[in-house]
Amino acid sequence: MPPKAILIDIEGTICPITFVKQTLYPYALAALPTYLSKNWTATNPLITAFPQADTATPEALVEHVRTLTVQDSKSPALKALQGHLWQAGYESGELVAPIYPDVLPALRAWRSRDVRVYVYSSGSVRAQDLFFRYSCEGDVRAVFNGFFDTGVGAKVEEGSYRRILRECEGEEGAEGWVFLSDHVGEVRAAMEAGMMGGVVVREGNARLGEDDKVGMWVIEGGFTEVTEKLFSE
C-alpha cells in the first residue's frame, strides 16, 4: 500500500551535507559581529536565548556561537540566530540553497498521488522556510504540507516522531508514514515510533557501518529509488 505521508530530513538527504557546514555556518559567523554591533540590546530575544554567562559582551557571544558551531550544536538558540543571519544572505542572493536534481520530481510525483510531504530538520522552521524559498529551483515551499524542527524534540528520540504524528494525525498511529534521513540514529527513532524508515546515502555523507545496515532500508538510488519502492509494490 502506498504511503499517506513522507517525512524528510534536509542536510545530507535532499541537499549536499557540505552546504550547511561549508557555506551556511561560515556565513553566519562572518555576519554575526556586524549584527551584534547594531542590535546589542538587553531585550533582543536572539541574544537573551543564550546563557547569561555567554552574553556579557558581544565578543563573548561571538566566541560562544563559534564554539557551538564547531560542535555542530543543535541548540535552539543557535539555530534561531543562524536563521536570522541567513535570511539577509538569501535575500541578497549571496546564498542559494542547492537541492539534488532527483528530489523535486519525486516530491511532486508523491503529491500528485495525494501523499503529504513534511520536513523535519534540526534547522529552525524559519531556516527551513528560507531554504525552500530561495532554492536553486526557486520558491518550492508549496510542495510541502508542513515543517518541524527540534521544537518537537531531538531527532534521535522516538517521542519526537510521536509528537509529529499527534500534530498531523491527531493520534500516534504511524501506519502509512515514512521517514527519510541520512542519519541512522534518526531513522531508528522514527522506526521505534512505528514509521517505515530509510537511510539516504549521498556523496559526502557519513559512511555506514555493517551494523548500521542491519534491518535498515539503505537508499543508494536517491529519491528515484524511493518512488519506485513505495509506489510499485
Short mmCIF file of C-alpha atoms in Angstrom, two decimals:
data_model
loop_
_atom_site.label_atom_id
_atom_site.label_comp_id
_atom_site.label_asym_id
_atom_site.label_seq_id
_atom_site.Cartn_x
_atom_site.Cartn_y
_atom_site.Cartn_z
CA MET A 1 0.00 0.00 0.00
CA PRO A 2 1.40 3.44 -0.91
CA PRO A 3 2.28 5.74 1.99
CA LYS A 4 -0.02 8.51 3.13
CA ALA A 5 2.76 10.79 4.39
CA ILE A 6 6.52 11.09 3.90
CA LEU A 7 8.68 12.97 6.39
CA ILE A 8 12.10 14.07 5.14
CA ASP A 9 15.33 15.45 6.52
CA ILE A 10 17.24 18.20 4.67
CA GLU A 11 21.01 18.06 5.21
CA GLY A 12 22.56 15.03 3.52
CA THR A 13 19.15 13.89 2.31
CA ILE A 14 17.87 16.44 -0.18
CA CYS A 15 20.90 18.74 -0.28
CA PRO A 16 24.66 18.15 -0.03
CA ILE A 17 25.78 17.80 3.57
CA THR A 18 28.59 20.26 2.79
CA PHE A 19 26.17 23.16 2.17
CA VAL A 20 25.45 23.62 5.85
CA LYS A 21 28.96 23.31 7.24
CA GLN A 22 30.92 24.86 4.38
CA THR A 23 28.51 27.61 3.33
CA LEU A 24 25.79 28.41 5.86
CA TYR A 25 27.83 28.10 9.07
CA PRO A 26 30.73 30.29 7.85
CA TYR A 27 28.29 32.88 6.51
CA ALA A 28 26.56 33.22 9.89
CA LEU A 29 29.85 33.51 11.78
CA ALA A 30 31.09 36.20 9.41
CA ALA A 31 27.85 38.18 9.69
CA LEU A 32 27.45 37.89 13.47
CA PRO A 33 29.81 40.68 14.68
CA THR A 34 28.14 43.28 12.46
CA TYR A 35 24.69 42.12 13.51
CA LEU A 36 25.57 42.36 17.21
CA SER A 37 27.11 45.81 16.80
CA LYS A 38 23.76 47.06 15.50
CA ASN A 39 21.38 45.01 17.65
CA TRP A 40 23.04 44.57 21.05
CA THR A 41 20.18 45.17 23.50
CA ALA A 42 19.10 43.55 26.75
CA THR A 43 15.73 42.65 25.25
CA ASN A 44 16.81 41.12 21.93
CA PRO A 45 15.36 37.57 22.11
CA LEU A 46 18.01 36.23 19.75
CA ILE A 47 20.61 37.26 22.34
CA THR A 48 18.77 36.55 25.59
CA ALA A 49 18.07 32.99 24.46
CA PHE A 50 21.73 32.18 25.19
CA PRO A 51 23.09 31.61 28.73
CA GLN A 52 23.67 34.87 30.57
CA ALA A 53 27.32 33.99 31.17
CA ASP A 54 27.89 33.93 27.41
CA THR A 55 26.19 37.25 26.70
CA ALA A 56 28.20 39.57 28.93
CA THR A 57 29.72 41.21 25.85
CA PRO A 58 29.28 40.89 22.08
CA GLU A 59 32.74 39.35 21.89
CA ALA A 60 31.80 36.71 24.45
CA LEU A 61 28.70 35.76 22.49
CA VAL A 62 30.63 35.57 19.22
CA GLU A 63 33.09 33.17 20.83
CA HIS A 64 30.27 31.10 22.33
CA VAL A 65 28.47 30.88 18.98
CA ARG A 66 31.74 29.92 17.30
CA THR A 67 32.21 27.08 19.79
CA LEU A 68 28.66 25.83 19.32
CA THR A 69 29.08 25.98 15.55
CA VAL A 70 32.29 23.95 15.63
CA GLN A 71 30.47 21.39 17.80
CA ASP A 72 27.59 21.32 15.28
CA SER A 73 25.31 22.01 18.23
CA LYS A 74 21.56 21.68 17.74
CA SER A 75 20.89 24.38 20.35
CA PRO A 76 17.54 26.07 19.59
CA ALA A 77 19.08 29.46 20.46
CA LEU A 78 21.89 28.90 17.96
CA LYS A 79 19.53 27.71 15.24
CA ALA A 80 17.27 30.74 15.70
CA LEU A 81 20.20 33.15 15.47
CA GLN A 82 21.66 31.41 12.44
CA GLY A 83 18.30 31.50 10.69
CA HIS A 84 18.04 35.23 11.23
CA LEU A 85 21.53 35.84 9.84
CA TRP A 86 20.97 33.58 6.86
CA GLN A 87 17.84 35.50 5.87
CA ALA A 88 19.88 38.51 4.80
CA GLY A 89 22.16 36.28 2.76
CA TYR A 90 19.30 34.59 0.97
CA GLU A 91 17.50 37.85 0.28
CA SER A 92 20.65 39.43 -1.15
CA GLY A 93 21.30 36.45 -3.40
CA GLU A 94 24.56 35.57 -1.65
CA LEU A 95 23.01 32.31 -0.51
CA VAL A 96 21.14 29.90 -2.77
CA ALA A 97 20.02 26.54 -1.40
CA PRO A 98 21.11 23.55 -3.51
CA ILE A 99 18.68 20.67 -3.95
CA TYR A 100 19.61 17.35 -5.55
CA PRO A 101 18.03 17.04 -9.03
CA ASP A 102 16.19 13.81 -8.15
CA VAL A 103 14.32 15.39 -5.25
CA LEU A 104 11.69 17.78 -6.61
CA PRO A 105 10.42 15.49 -9.39
CA ALA A 106 9.88 12.83 -6.73
CA LEU A 107 8.18 15.18 -4.28
CA ARG A 108 5.81 16.43 -6.97
CA ALA A 109 5.06 12.87 -8.03
CA TRP A 110 4.22 11.98 -4.43
CA ARG A 111 1.95 14.99 -4.04
CA SER A 112 0.18 14.11 -7.29
CA ARG A 113 -0.73 10.82 -5.60
CA ASP A 114 -2.18 12.68 -2.60
CA VAL A 115 0.78 11.82 -0.39
CA ARG A 116 1.54 14.51 2.17
CA VAL A 117 5.17 15.64 2.46
CA TYR A 118 6.64 17.12 5.64
CA VAL A 119 10.10 18.28 6.64
CA TYR A 120 11.79 17.53 9.98
CA SER A 121 15.18 19.19 10.35
CA SER A 122 17.44 20.34 13.17
CA GLY A 123 17.46 23.72 11.44
CA SER A 124 14.71 26.03 12.67
CA VAL A 125 11.41 26.21 10.81
CA ARG A 126 12.42 29.73 9.86
CA ALA A 127 15.66 28.45 8.32
CA GLN A 128 13.74 25.74 6.50
CA ASP A 129 11.37 28.34 5.07
CA LEU A 130 14.34 30.33 3.77
CA PHE A 131 15.98 27.23 2.32
CA PHE A 132 12.95 26.30 0.26
CA ARG A 133 12.03 29.87 -0.62
CA TYR A 134 15.48 30.63 -2.03
CA SER A 135 16.41 27.29 -3.56
CA CYS A 136 18.21 26.67 -6.84
CA GLU A 137 14.78 25.69 -8.20
CA GLY A 138 13.11 28.86 -6.97
CA ASP A 139 10.42 29.02 -4.29
CA VAL A 140 9.30 25.42 -3.74
CA ARG A 141 7.58 25.80 -0.38
CA ALA A 142 4.20 24.89 -1.86
CA VAL A 143 5.38 21.31 -2.34
CA PHE A 144 5.30 20.74 1.42
CA ASN A 145 2.45 20.26 3.86
CA GLY A 146 4.38 21.33 6.93
CA PHE A 147 7.70 21.86 8.67
CA PHE A 148 9.09 20.65 12.00
CA ASP A 149 12.27 21.43 13.92
CA THR A 150 13.69 20.43 17.29
CA GLY A 151 10.83 22.26 18.96
CA VAL A 152 9.12 18.85 18.88
CA GLY A 153 12.21 17.21 20.36
CA ALA A 154 15.56 15.78 19.35
CA LYS A 155 15.61 13.86 16.08
CA VAL A 156 17.15 10.79 17.69
CA GLU A 157 14.29 10.43 20.18
CA GLU A 158 11.25 8.27 19.47
CA GLY A 159 8.97 10.71 21.26
CA SER A 160 9.70 13.45 18.75
CA TYR A 161 8.18 11.41 15.94
CA ARG A 162 5.15 10.58 18.08
CA ARG A 163 4.60 14.31 18.63
CA ILE A 164 4.71 14.90 14.88
CA LEU A 165 2.17 12.13 14.39
CA ARG A 166 -0.13 13.61 17.02
CA GLU A 167 0.06 17.02 15.39
CA CYS A 168 -0.56 15.72 11.87
CA GLU A 169 -2.91 12.83 12.56
CA GLY A 170 -4.45 13.65 15.92
CA GLU A 171 -3.08 10.39 17.25
CA GLU A 172 0.16 8.42 17.39
CA GLY A 173 -0.81 5.88 14.73
CA ALA A 174 2.14 5.71 12.33
CA GLU A 175 0.66 3.45 9.66
CA GLY A 176 1.46 4.81 6.22
CA TRP A 177 4.23 7.14 7.42
CA VAL A 178 7.78 7.05 6.03
CA PHE A 179 10.83 8.94 7.33
CA LEU A 180 13.92 9.55 5.17
CA SER A 181 17.25 10.79 6.55
CA ASP A 182 20.98 10.32 6.17
CA HIS A 183 21.29 9.68 9.92
CA VAL A 184 20.85 6.10 11.13
CA GLY A 185 20.00 7.15 14.69
CA GLU A 186 17.19 9.36 13.47
CA VAL A 187 15.77 6.67 11.22
CA ARG A 188 15.84 4.11 14.03
CA ALA A 189 13.99 6.53 16.33
CA ALA A 190 11.29 7.02 13.69
CA MET A 191 11.01 3.25 13.24
CA GLU A 192 10.62 2.83 17.00
CA ALA A 193 7.66 5.22 16.75
CA GLY A 194 6.14 2.91 14.14
CA MET A 195 7.18 4.63 10.94
CA MET A 196 8.87 2.98 7.99
CA GLY A 197 12.40 4.38 7.70
CA GLY A 198 15.09 4.70 5.09
CA VAL A 199 18.71 5.87 5.29
CA VAL A 200 19.65 8.01 2.31
CA VAL A 201 23.19 7.54 1.02
CA ARG A 202 24.68 10.58 -0.72
CA GLU A 203 28.21 11.58 -1.65
CA GLY A 204 29.91 13.15 1.36
CA ASN A 205 27.60 11.58 3.96
CA ALA A 206 28.99 9.60 6.87
CA ARG A 207 29.90 6.08 5.81
CA LEU A 208 27.51 3.40 7.02
CA GLY A 209 28.98 0.54 9.01
CA GLU A 210 27.69 -3.01 8.68
CA ASP A 211 25.86 -2.68 12.00
CA ASP A 212 24.13 0.45 10.70
CA LYS A 213 22.65 -1.51 7.82
CA VAL A 214 21.07 -4.26 9.92
CA GLY A 215 17.29 -4.16 9.49
CA MET A 216 17.59 -0.93 7.56
CA TRP A 217 16.39 0.20 4.15
CA VAL A 218 19.56 1.70 2.66
CA ILE A 219 18.70 4.06 -0.21
CA GLU A 220 21.55 4.40 -2.68
CA GLY A 221 19.48 5.44 -5.70
CA GLY A 222 18.20 8.76 -4.40
CA PHE A 223 14.54 9.69 -4.34
CA THR A 224 14.02 7.89 -7.64
CA GLU A 225 14.57 4.65 -5.74
CA VAL A 226 12.16 5.79 -3.04
CA THR A 227 9.42 6.39 -5.60
CA GLU A 228 10.00 3.03 -7.26
CA LYS A 229 9.88 1.13 -3.98
CA LEU A 230 6.95 2.87 -2.35
CA PHE A 231 4.65 3.09 -5.34
CA SER A 232 5.35 -0.10 -7.26
CA GLU A 233 4.68 -2.61 -4.51
#
